[in-house]
mmCIF file of C-alpha atoms in Angstrom:
data_model
loop_
_atom_site.group_PDB
_atom_site.id
_atom_site.type_symbol
_atom_site.label_atom_id
_atom_site.label_comp_id
_atom_site.label_asym_id
_atom_site.label_seq_id
_atom_site.Cartn_x
_atom_site.Cartn_y
_atom_site.Cartn_z
ATOM 1 C CA MET A 4 -48.395 42.600 -9.757
ATOM 2 C CA GLY A 5 -47.245 43.396 -6.110
ATOM 3 C CA HIS A 6 -49.282 42.571 -3.243
ATOM 4 C CA PRO A 7 -51.745 45.289 -1.065
ATOM 5 C CA GLN A 8 -49.523 47.696 1.124
ATOM 6 C CA GLY A 9 -52.348 45.840 4.014
ATOM 7 C CA LYS A 10 -51.735 42.578 2.991
ATOM 8 C CA LYS A 11 -47.775 42.668 2.750
ATOM 9 C CA GLU A 12 -48.029 44.104 6.524
ATOM 10 C CA GLU A 13 -50.190 41.655 7.236
ATOM 11 C CA SER A 14 -47.867 38.815 6.169
ATOM 12 C CA ARG A 15 -44.645 40.323 7.351
ATOM 13 C CA ALA A 16 -46.297 40.675 10.946
ATOM 14 C CA ARG A 17 -47.398 37.193 11.086
ATOM 15 C CA ILE A 18 -43.738 35.905 9.675
ATOM 16 C CA LEU A 19 -42.243 37.988 12.225
ATOM 17 C CA ALA A 20 -44.493 36.246 15.159
ATOM 18 C CA GLY A 21 -43.964 32.659 14.024
ATOM 19 C CA ALA A 22 -40.112 33.822 14.000
ATOM 20 C CA ALA A 23 -40.222 35.276 17.535
ATOM 21 C CA ARG A 24 -42.235 31.574 18.738
ATOM 22 C CA ALA A 25 -38.927 29.596 17.017
ATOM 23 C CA PHE A 26 -35.974 31.990 18.723
ATOM 24 C CA ARG A 27 -37.422 32.122 22.103
ATOM 25 C CA SER A 28 -38.493 27.681 21.873
ATOM 26 C CA LEU A 29 -35.321 26.971 19.760
ATOM 27 C CA GLY A 30 -32.711 29.725 20.283
ATOM 28 C CA PHE A 31 -30.800 31.507 17.063
ATOM 29 C CA VAL A 32 -28.670 28.504 16.268
ATOM 30 C CA GLY A 33 -31.636 26.093 16.255
ATOM 31 C CA SER A 34 -33.557 27.586 13.874
ATOM 32 C CA GLY A 35 -33.022 27.858 10.476
ATOM 33 C CA VAL A 36 -34.881 29.985 7.519
ATOM 34 C CA ASP A 37 -37.406 26.741 7.082
ATOM 35 C CA GLY A 38 -37.935 26.209 10.496
ATOM 36 C CA LEU A 39 -38.872 29.739 10.940
ATOM 37 C CA ALA A 40 -40.841 29.491 7.602
ATOM 38 C CA LYS A 41 -43.224 26.812 8.472
ATOM 39 C CA ALA A 42 -43.682 28.042 12.159
ATOM 40 C CA SER A 43 -44.721 31.619 10.769
ATOM 41 C CA GLY A 44 -46.835 29.331 7.729
ATOM 42 C CA VAL A 45 -45.012 30.357 4.359
ATOM 43 C CA THR A 46 -43.005 29.345 2.387
ATOM 44 C CA SER A 47 -38.905 29.848 2.692
ATOM 45 C CA GLY A 48 -39.384 32.086 -0.387
ATOM 46 C CA ALA A 49 -42.075 34.133 1.400
ATOM 47 C CA PHE A 50 -39.466 34.668 4.229
ATOM 48 C CA TYR A 51 -37.030 36.069 1.968
ATOM 49 C CA GLY A 52 -39.594 38.489 0.529
ATOM 50 C CA HIS A 53 -39.497 40.319 3.807
ATOM 51 C CA PHE A 54 -36.355 39.732 5.804
ATOM 52 C CA SER A 55 -32.709 39.075 3.732
ATOM 53 C CA SER A 56 -31.414 36.729 6.504
ATOM 54 C CA LYS A 57 -32.363 34.806 9.316
ATOM 55 C CA ALA A 58 -29.773 37.177 11.553
ATOM 56 C CA ASP A 59 -32.568 40.081 9.930
ATOM 57 C CA ALA A 60 -35.260 38.508 11.240
ATOM 58 C CA PHE A 61 -33.609 37.516 14.677
ATOM 59 C CA ARG A 62 -33.050 41.211 14.882
ATOM 60 C CA GLU A 63 -36.162 42.600 14.168
ATOM 61 C CA VAL A 64 -37.879 39.877 16.691
ATOM 62 C CA VAL A 65 -35.511 41.620 19.605
ATOM 63 C CA VAL A 66 -36.342 45.201 18.899
ATOM 64 C CA SER A 67 -40.134 44.272 19.140
ATOM 65 C CA GLY A 68 -40.207 42.282 21.843
ATOM 66 C CA MET A 69 -38.408 44.681 23.569
ATOM 67 C CA ARG A 70 -40.797 47.367 22.591
ATOM 68 C CA ASP A 71 -43.704 44.833 23.674
ATOM 69 C CA LEU A 72 -42.177 44.914 27.065
ATOM 70 C CA GLU A 73 -41.499 48.713 27.274
ATOM 71 C CA THR A 74 -45.606 49.376 26.094
ATOM 72 C CA ALA A 75 -46.779 46.724 28.454
ATOM 73 C CA ILE A 76 -44.979 48.539 31.386
ATOM 74 C CA ARG A 77 -46.505 51.802 30.645
ATOM 75 C CA GLY A 78 -49.802 50.341 30.151
ATOM 76 C CA LEU A 79 -49.748 48.951 33.177
ATOM 77 C CA ARG A 80 -48.627 51.712 34.912
ATOM 78 C CA GLU A 81 -51.358 53.687 33.795
ATOM 79 C CA ASP A 82 -54.108 50.409 34.716
ATOM 80 C CA ALA A 83 -52.649 50.401 37.781
ATOM 81 C CA GLY A 84 -51.801 53.603 39.197
ATOM 82 C CA THR A 85 -49.455 53.006 42.462
ATOM 83 C CA LYS A 86 -49.887 49.297 42.379
ATOM 84 C CA TRP A 87 -48.203 48.519 39.286
ATOM 85 C CA VAL A 88 -44.856 47.437 40.566
ATOM 86 C CA ASP A 89 -46.291 44.686 42.722
ATOM 87 C CA ARG A 90 -48.301 43.433 39.915
ATOM 88 C CA PHE A 91 -45.653 43.597 37.258
ATOM 89 C CA ILE A 92 -43.796 41.708 39.367
ATOM 90 C CA GLU A 93 -46.871 38.785 40.260
ATOM 91 C CA PHE A 94 -47.314 38.918 36.271
ATOM 92 C CA TYR A 95 -43.462 38.155 35.346
ATOM 93 C CA LEU A 96 -43.115 35.003 38.006
ATOM 94 C CA GLY A 97 -46.023 34.127 37.547
ATOM 95 C CA GLU A 98 -47.309 33.971 33.986
ATOM 96 C CA LYS A 99 -44.623 34.808 32.710
ATOM 97 C CA ARG A 100 -43.121 32.138 34.070
ATOM 98 C CA THR A 101 -44.971 29.085 33.421
ATOM 99 C CA CYS A 102 -46.320 29.859 30.059
ATOM 100 C CA ALA A 103 -44.830 27.895 27.302
ATOM 101 C CA LEU A 104 -41.054 29.426 26.553
ATOM 102 C CA GLY A 105 -42.046 30.291 22.878
ATOM 103 C CA GLU A 106 -44.607 32.981 24.534
ATOM 104 C CA SER A 107 -42.233 34.197 27.053
ATOM 105 C CA CYS A 108 -41.019 37.743 27.523
ATOM 106 C CA ALA A 109 -37.906 38.839 25.045
ATOM 107 C CA LEU A 110 -36.010 40.448 28.079
ATOM 108 C CA GLN A 111 -35.291 37.126 29.596
ATOM 109 C CA SER A 112 -35.141 34.210 26.560
ATOM 110 C CA LEU A 113 -33.853 36.616 23.513
ATOM 111 C CA THR A 114 -30.770 38.352 25.707
ATOM 112 C CA GLY A 115 -28.328 35.163 25.527
ATOM 113 C CA GLU A 116 -29.002 35.261 22.251
ATOM 114 C CA VAL A 117 -28.256 38.965 21.991
ATOM 115 C CA GLU A 118 -25.246 38.672 23.380
ATOM 116 C CA ARG A 119 -23.375 36.330 20.640
ATOM 117 C CA SER A 120 -25.499 38.349 17.663
ATOM 118 C CA SER A 121 -23.957 40.886 15.543
ATOM 119 C CA ALA A 122 -22.591 44.519 16.535
ATOM 120 C CA GLU A 123 -25.885 45.878 14.842
ATOM 121 C CA THR A 124 -27.999 43.615 16.883
ATOM 122 C CA ARG A 125 -26.244 44.008 20.068
ATOM 123 C CA GLU A 126 -26.709 48.072 19.110
ATOM 124 C CA ALA A 127 -30.401 47.572 18.439
ATOM 125 C CA TYR A 128 -30.888 45.761 21.380
ATOM 126 C CA GLU A 129 -29.254 48.359 23.745
ATOM 127 C CA ALA A 130 -31.589 51.223 22.540
ATOM 128 C CA ALA A 131 -34.505 48.767 22.942
ATOM 129 C CA LEU A 132 -33.211 47.990 26.789
ATOM 130 C CA ARG A 133 -33.176 51.897 27.080
ATOM 131 C CA ALA A 134 -36.407 52.419 26.617
ATOM 132 C CA VAL A 135 -37.484 49.564 28.630
ATOM 133 C CA ILE A 136 -35.322 50.841 31.902
ATOM 134 C CA ASP A 137 -36.693 54.647 30.861
ATOM 135 C CA ALA A 138 -40.421 53.015 31.322
ATOM 136 C CA VAL A 139 -39.581 51.584 34.783
ATOM 137 C CA ALA A 140 -37.849 54.459 35.929
ATOM 138 C CA GLU A 141 -40.352 56.705 35.041
ATOM 139 C CA GLY A 142 -42.869 54.922 37.200
ATOM 140 C CA VAL A 143 -41.017 54.990 40.754
ATOM 141 C CA ASP A 144 -40.517 57.320 42.830
ATOM 142 C CA ALA A 145 -36.745 58.215 43.889
ATOM 143 C CA PRO A 146 -34.966 61.404 44.687
ATOM 144 C CA THR A 147 -32.739 61.537 41.779
ATOM 145 C CA ARG A 148 -32.829 60.337 37.999
ATOM 146 C CA ASP A 149 -29.958 58.199 39.259
ATOM 147 C CA GLY A 150 -31.854 56.401 41.612
ATOM 148 C CA ARG A 151 -34.747 55.532 39.598
ATOM 149 C CA ARG A 152 -32.673 54.005 37.112
ATOM 150 C CA LYS A 153 -30.696 51.787 40.073
ATOM 151 C CA GLN A 154 -34.372 50.940 41.136
ATOM 152 C CA ALA A 155 -35.502 49.839 37.276
ATOM 153 C CA ILE A 156 -32.307 48.158 36.306
ATOM 154 C CA THR A 157 -32.314 46.206 39.701
ATOM 155 C CA LEU A 158 -35.739 44.966 39.084
ATOM 156 C CA LEU A 159 -35.623 44.064 35.757
ATOM 157 C CA VAL A 160 -32.511 41.955 36.201
ATOM 158 C CA LEU A 161 -34.187 40.428 39.523
ATOM 159 C CA LEU A 162 -36.941 39.389 37.303
ATOM 160 C CA ALA A 163 -35.370 38.233 34.118
ATOM 161 C CA GLY A 164 -32.548 36.515 36.358
ATOM 162 C CA GLY A 165 -34.741 34.858 38.529
ATOM 163 C CA VAL A 166 -37.358 33.300 35.943
ATOM 164 C CA THR A 167 -34.419 32.336 33.634
ATOM 165 C CA LEU A 168 -33.091 30.296 36.683
ATOM 166 C CA ALA A 169 -36.936 28.824 37.551
ATOM 167 C CA ARG A 170 -37.655 27.860 34.038
ATOM 168 C CA ALA A 171 -34.108 25.796 33.943
ATOM 169 C CA VAL A 172 -34.543 23.531 36.554
ATOM 170 C CA ARG A 173 -36.506 20.358 36.314
ATOM 171 C CA ASP A 174 -38.040 20.318 39.701
ATOM 172 C CA PRO A 175 -40.805 22.287 39.871
ATOM 173 C CA ALA A 176 -40.490 22.781 43.914
ATOM 174 C CA LEU A 177 -37.164 24.577 43.202
ATOM 175 C CA ALA A 178 -38.745 26.119 40.605
ATOM 176 C CA ALA A 179 -41.296 27.790 43.037
ATOM 177 C CA GLU A 180 -38.245 28.113 45.597
ATOM 178 C CA ILE A 181 -36.436 30.219 43.320
ATOM 179 C CA ALA A 182 -39.595 32.444 42.027
ATOM 180 C CA GLY A 183 -40.680 32.859 45.675
ATOM 181 C CA ALA A 184 -36.890 34.008 46.975
ATOM 182 C CA VAL A 185 -36.938 36.618 43.625
ATOM 183 C CA ARG A 186 -40.742 37.892 44.619
ATOM 184 C CA GLY A 187 -39.209 38.445 48.015
ATOM 185 C CA ALA A 188 -36.290 40.691 46.692
ATOM 186 C CA ALA A 189 -38.515 42.140 44.417
ATOM 187 C CA HIS A 190 -40.731 43.670 46.377
ATOM 188 C CA ARG A 191 -38.234 44.402 49.152
ATOM 189 C CA THR A 192 -36.098 46.425 46.781
ATOM 190 C CA ARG A 193 -38.722 48.173 44.871
ATOM 191 C CA ALA A 194 -38.941 51.718 45.666
ATOM 192 C CA ARG A 195 -42.408 53.473 46.749
ATOM 193 C CA VAL A 196 -44.296 54.254 43.271
ATOM 194 C CA SER A 197 -45.668 57.895 42.435
ATOM 195 C CA PRO A 198 -49.175 58.371 42.142
ATOM 196 C CA ALA A 199 -48.936 60.346 38.824
ATOM 197 C CA HIS A 200 -47.323 59.508 35.532
ATOM 198 C CA PRO A 201 -46.022 62.647 33.776
ATOM 199 C CA LYS A 202 -44.411 62.236 29.928
ATOM 200 C CA PRO A 203 -40.654 62.972 30.610
ATOM 201 C CA ALA A 204 -39.614 65.451 27.982
ATOM 202 C CA ARG A 205 -38.271 64.056 25.021
#
């Protein structure tokens, strides 16, 4: 007899969460199936019951992580209104810079791994990244769509790149200096945000 659908979905979500922590902390090469299963509290057999391979799990972790970022951005826009960009900058360079690597943002911790992954994973990442860019661009005010997208991409690159550099150094003072420099640049280059956030036509 098979597992009830709800239990199966719960088990898959638990494995995905454990795999996400492992991939963020150890990278793709440093994470074996046995380690992914252990991080999820399941057996390797149970892992293969949900994912056909480590690469399959990695692709889902990447897409899930990027969707979480998109959802967080859209939620912040709704909650913070015209202050959302400032709050996003502070959150990313604060909590998301200093949290455990396993809990870090997929944009910052997994992008380098995606670059070395399969064409299928890169294609899935690209689609998810486009959605993240759209979520930011829809919340800034600029005369043209191209201008809004440039502002969105600049902000994302500054934050993800800055956190990557700050995490890579051992000296806390240097890490803080990097974060401070990026914070200033992000605040200077951000656009005036729009007070209203209408949903774009799909």
